[in-house]
mmCIF file of C-alpha atoms in Angstrom:
data_model
loop_
_atom_site.group_PDB
_atom_site.id
_atom_site.type_symbol
_atom_site.label_atom_id
_atom_site.label_comp_id
_atom_site.label_asym_id
_atom_site.label_seq_id
_atom_site.Cartn_x
_atom_site.Cartn_y
_atom_site.Cartn_z
ATOM 1 C CA PRO A 1415 63.355 97.071 114.456
ATOM 2 C CA GLU A 1416 65.767 98.458 111.869
ATOM 3 C CA THR A 1417 66.337 96.657 108.610
ATOM 4 C CA GLN A 1418 69.057 94.077 109.094
ATOM 5 C CA THR A 1419 72.188 93.661 107.020
ATOM 6 C CA CYS A 1420 73.132 90.661 104.908
ATOM 7 C CA GLY A 1421 73.065 87.387 106.821
ATOM 8 C CA GLU A 1422 71.228 88.767 109.853
ATOM 9 C CA CYS A 1423 67.661 88.150 108.728
ATOM 10 C CA LEU A 1424 66.556 84.802 110.086
ATOM 11 C CA ASP A 1425 62.830 85.478 110.241
ATOM 12 C CA PRO A 1426 60.443 88.383 109.527
ATOM 13 C CA ALA A 1427 60.784 89.627 113.113
ATOM 14 C CA ASP A 1428 64.349 90.658 112.231
ATOM 15 C CA CYS A 1429 63.060 93.024 109.531
ATOM 16 C CA GLY A 1430 61.272 96.349 109.458
ATOM 17 C CA ALA A 1431 57.520 96.813 109.385
ATOM 18 C CA GLY A 1432 55.954 95.172 106.328
ATOM 19 C CA GLU A 1433 59.173 93.499 105.197
ATOM 20 C CA SER A 1434 59.748 89.786 104.746
ATOM 21 C CA CYS A 1435 62.863 87.692 105.194
ATOM 22 C CA THR A 1436 64.067 86.219 101.873
ATOM 23 C CA ASP A 1437 67.452 84.527 101.407
ATOM 24 C CA ASN A 1438 68.678 86.157 104.640
ATOM 25 C CA PHE A 1439 67.724 89.616 103.337
ATOM 26 C CA CYS A 1440 64.947 91.867 104.594
ATOM 27 C CA VAL A 1441 62.764 92.603 101.570
ATOM 28 C CA ASP A 1442 60.213 95.375 101.125
ATOM 29 C CA PRO A 1443 57.341 93.939 99.026
ATOM 30 C CA GLU A 1444 56.879 97.384 97.438
ATOM 31 C CA ASP A 1445 60.475 97.418 96.112
ATOM 32 C CA GLU A 1446 60.389 96.486 92.409
ATOM 33 C CA TYR A 1447 64.170 95.962 92.483
ATOM 34 C CA ALA A 1448 64.257 93.717 95.579
ATOM 35 C CA GLU A 1449 65.329 90.584 93.688
ATOM 36 C CA ALA A 1450 67.965 92.487 91.699
ATOM 37 C CA ARG A 1451 69.383 94.016 94.904
ATOM 38 C CA ILE A 1452 69.699 90.557 96.453
ATOM 39 C CA ALA A 1453 71.301 89.188 93.279
ATOM 40 C CA CYS A 1454 73.756 92.104 93.249
ATOM 41 C CA ILE A 1455 74.905 91.644 96.839
ATOM 42 C CA GLU A 1456 74.989 87.859 96.611
ATOM 43 C CA LYS A 1457 77.098 88.030 93.426
ATOM 44 C CA ILE A 1458 79.581 90.456 94.973
ATOM 45 C CA ASN A 1459 79.906 88.202 98.014
ATOM 46 C CA GLU A 1460 80.205 85.082 95.843
ATOM 47 C CA LEU A 1461 83.085 86.715 93.972
ATOM 48 C CA ARG A 1462 84.695 87.888 97.221
ATOM 49 C CA ALA A 1463 84.512 84.332 98.564
ATOM 50 C CA THR A 1464 86.725 83.144 95.687
ATOM 51 C CA LYS A 1465 89.508 85.146 97.356
ATOM 52 C CA GLY A 1466 88.576 84.149 100.913
ATOM 53 C CA LEU A 1467 87.234 87.649 101.670
ATOM 54 C CA PHE A 1468 84.486 88.329 104.208
ATOM 55 C CA PRO A 1469 81.032 89.148 102.782
ATOM 56 C CA TYR A 1470 79.806 92.721 102.565
ATOM 57 C CA GLY A 1471 76.624 93.547 104.428
ATOM 58 C CA ARG A 1472 73.621 95.106 102.761
ATOM 59 C CA TRP A 1473 73.514 98.885 103.176
ATOM 60 C CA SER A 1474 69.747 99.026 102.825
ATOM 61 C CA GLY A 1475 69.210 102.475 104.333
ATOM 62 C CA ILE A 1476 70.354 104.271 101.183
ATOM 63 C CA GLU A 1477 68.865 102.109 98.433
ATOM 64 C CA GLU A 1478 66.328 104.757 97.357
ATOM 65 C CA CYS A 1479 69.140 107.313 97.206
ATOM 66 C CA VAL A 1480 71.278 104.950 95.106
ATOM 67 C CA ASP A 1481 68.313 104.362 92.768
ATOM 68 C CA ALA A 1482 68.133 108.158 92.345
ATOM 69 C CA GLN A 1483 71.882 108.270 91.577
ATOM 70 C CA ALA A 1484 71.490 105.604 88.873
ATOM 71 C CA THR A 1485 68.519 107.447 87.368
ATOM 72 C CA ALA A 1486 70.242 110.848 87.402
ATOM 73 C CA ASP A 1487 73.487 109.494 85.967
ATOM 74 C CA GLN A 1488 71.644 107.660 83.181
ATOM 75 C CA SER A 1489 69.558 110.762 82.402
ATOM 76 C CA SER A 1490 72.669 112.951 82.175
ATOM 77 C CA GLY A 1491 74.797 110.271 80.495
ATOM 78 C CA THR A 1492 77.502 110.987 83.085
ATOM 79 C CA PRO A 1493 78.946 107.970 84.935
ATOM 80 C CA HIS A 1494 79.592 108.798 88.596
ATOM 81 C CA GLY A 1495 77.974 112.214 88.112
ATOM 82 C CA THR A 1496 76.195 111.941 91.454
ATOM 83 C CA PHE A 1497 79.114 110.338 93.320
ATOM 84 C CA GLY A 1498 79.005 111.243 97.005
ATOM 85 C CA ASP A 1499 75.318 112.170 97.117
ATOM 86 C CA CYS A 1500 74.433 109.178 99.312
ATOM 87 C CA GLY A 1501 77.457 109.335 101.629
ATOM 88 C CA GLU A 1502 79.311 106.517 99.875
ATOM 89 C CA ARG A 1503 83.082 106.293 99.942
ATOM 90 C CA SER A 1504 83.352 104.552 96.589
ATOM 91 C CA GLN A 1505 81.134 103.695 93.626
ATOM 92 C CA ASN A 1506 80.870 101.336 90.653
ATOM 93 C CA GLU A 1507 78.405 101.759 87.800
ATOM 94 C CA CYS A 1508 77.083 99.374 85.176
ATOM 95 C CA LEU A 1509 75.931 101.234 82.081
ATOM 96 C CA GLY A 1510 73.072 99.744 80.100
ATOM 97 C CA HIS A 1511 72.887 96.390 81.894
ATOM 98 C CA GLY A 1512 69.580 96.848 83.715
ATOM 99 C CA PRO A 1513 68.464 94.748 86.674
ATOM 100 C CA THR A 1514 68.676 91.453 84.779
ATOM 101 C CA GLY A 1515 72.288 92.132 83.768
ATOM 102 C CA VAL A 1516 73.690 92.949 87.197
ATOM 103 C CA GLU A 1517 75.503 89.632 87.654
ATOM 104 C CA SER A 1518 77.258 89.741 84.272
ATOM 105 C CA CYS A 1519 78.323 93.332 84.880
ATOM 106 C CA LEU A 1520 79.789 92.409 88.280
ATOM 107 C CA GLU A 1521 81.643 89.463 86.745
ATOM 108 C CA SER A 1522 83.258 91.772 84.175
ATOM 109 C CA MET A 1523 84.289 94.208 86.922
ATOM 110 C CA TRP A 1524 85.754 91.364 88.957
ATOM 111 C CA ALA A 1525 87.673 90.187 85.877
ATOM 112 C CA GLU A 1526 89.660 93.449 85.911
ATOM 113 C CA LYS A 1527 92.020 91.652 88.306
ATOM 114 C CA ASP A 1528 93.251 89.534 85.391
ATOM 115 C CA GLN A 1529 94.596 92.513 83.439
ATOM 116 C CA ALA A 1530 98.348 93.148 83.498
ATOM 117 C CA GLY A 1531 97.896 96.657 84.921
ATOM 118 C CA CYS A 1532 95.950 95.239 87.864
ATOM 119 C CA SER A 1533 98.381 92.528 88.977
ATOM 120 C CA GLY A 1534 99.266 94.308 92.233
ATOM 121 C CA CYS A 1535 95.765 95.246 93.406
ATOM 122 C CA ASP A 1536 95.338 92.396 95.896
ATOM 123 C CA ALA A 1537 98.470 93.499 97.744
ATOM 124 C CA CYS A 1538 96.816 96.848 98.449
ATOM 125 C CA ASN A 1539 93.246 95.866 99.316
ATOM 126 C CA ASP A 1540 93.640 96.588 103.034
ATOM 127 C CA ALA A 1541 93.894 100.388 102.564
ATOM 128 C CA TYR A 1542 92.815 102.710 99.781
ATOM 129 C CA THR A 1543 95.674 104.164 97.782
ATOM 130 C CA PRO A 1544 95.293 105.388 94.208
ATOM 131 C CA SER A 1545 99.051 104.887 93.707
ATOM 132 C CA CYS A 1546 99.342 101.210 94.628
ATOM 133 C CA PRO A 1547 102.150 99.592 92.565
ATOM 134 C CA ASP A 1548 100.867 97.556 89.595
ATOM 135 C CA CYS A 1549 97.267 98.592 90.264
ATOM 136 C CA ASP A 1550 96.087 101.267 87.835
ATOM 137 C CA PHE A 1551 92.902 102.279 89.680
ATOM 138 C CA TYR A 1552 91.706 104.759 87.043
ATOM 139 C CA GLY A 1553 93.479 103.209 84.039
ATOM 140 C CA SER A 1554 95.436 106.414 83.489
ATOM 141 C CA GLU A 1555 98.872 104.764 83.267
ATOM 142 C CA THR A 1556 98.318 101.383 81.582
ATOM 143 C CA GLY A 1557 94.781 101.752 80.249
ATOM 144 C CA ASP A 1558 93.760 98.816 82.460
ATOM 145 C CA VAL A 1559 91.085 100.163 84.807
ATOM 146 C CA CYS A 1560 91.262 98.307 88.141
ATOM 147 C CA GLY A 1561 89.030 100.453 90.363
ATOM 148 C CA HIS A 1562 85.847 98.398 90.072
ATOM 149 C CA TYR A 1563 87.703 95.278 91.185
ATOM 150 C CA VAL A 1564 89.465 97.192 93.964
ATOM 151 C CA ASN A 1565 86.121 98.417 95.351
ATOM 152 C CA MET A 1566 84.632 94.932 95.216
ATOM 153 C CA SER A 1567 87.637 93.270 96.891
ATOM 154 C CA ALA A 1568 88.485 95.963 99.452
ATOM 155 C CA LEU A 1569 88.966 95.035 103.087
ATOM 156 C CA TYR A 1570 88.266 98.607 104.206
ATOM 157 C CA TYR A 1571 84.585 98.506 103.218
ATOM 158 C CA SER A 1572 81.939 96.475 104.975
ATOM 159 C CA GLU A 1573 78.661 97.376 103.264
ATOM 160 C CA VAL A 1574 77.276 97.778 99.761
ATOM 161 C CA ALA A 1575 74.070 99.202 98.297
ATOM 162 C CA CYS A 1576 72.824 98.449 94.784
ATOM 163 C CA GLY A 1577 70.602 100.946 92.996
ATOM 164 C CA PHE A 1578 68.715 100.735 89.702
ATOM 165 C CA SER A 1579 67.707 103.495 87.311
ATOM 166 C CA GLU A 1580 64.006 104.164 86.803
ATOM 167 C CA GLU A 1581 64.884 104.372 83.105
ATOM 168 C CA GLY A 1582 65.860 100.694 83.249
ATOM 169 C CA GLY A 1583 69.483 100.705 82.127
ATOM 170 C CA TRP A 1584 72.065 101.851 84.642
ATOM 171 C CA ILE A 1585 73.052 100.294 87.952
ATOM 172 C CA THR A 1586 74.899 102.160 90.703
ATOM 173 C CA ILE A 1587 76.765 100.274 93.427
ATOM 174 C CA ASP A 1588 77.856 102.278 96.480
ATOM 175 C CA PHE A 1589 80.377 101.105 99.069
ATOM 176 C CA ARG A 1590 81.212 102.136 102.616
#
């Protein structure tokens, strides 16, 4: 069977060959970032729940690709330098946090909603628009970057993949 998405793994039979079922996630025992991936997705969904939003599923099929994005971006020092390489529609990156810092990075991204320039973002989370009133996605008008929060709270995405640089510092989070 194919690897299941978040919440669908009830026993090892739900997972792919050689995988186990841990915390409702299919886990490859060879994946050194398995625990960090679970922590990443669970934290995003915990934050989404504070707004009554449905949980994102795990987009496990591209995790190796997202790891490669994190590694390449860290090597080049260019955030989002590999954006689009894995077929994602949107991307967040945590620079220098490493696997153990994924939750704190996600909390800081979620906190973007509390900035004055992001006060209108929730009104526009049902459809992507870079010109949503009072939601400075890129921070180009107010200096308050809202895009990380928008990606994490969007209603138009359903899955997320978390990738970790082989160099140990950067984290890439892809959405679709």
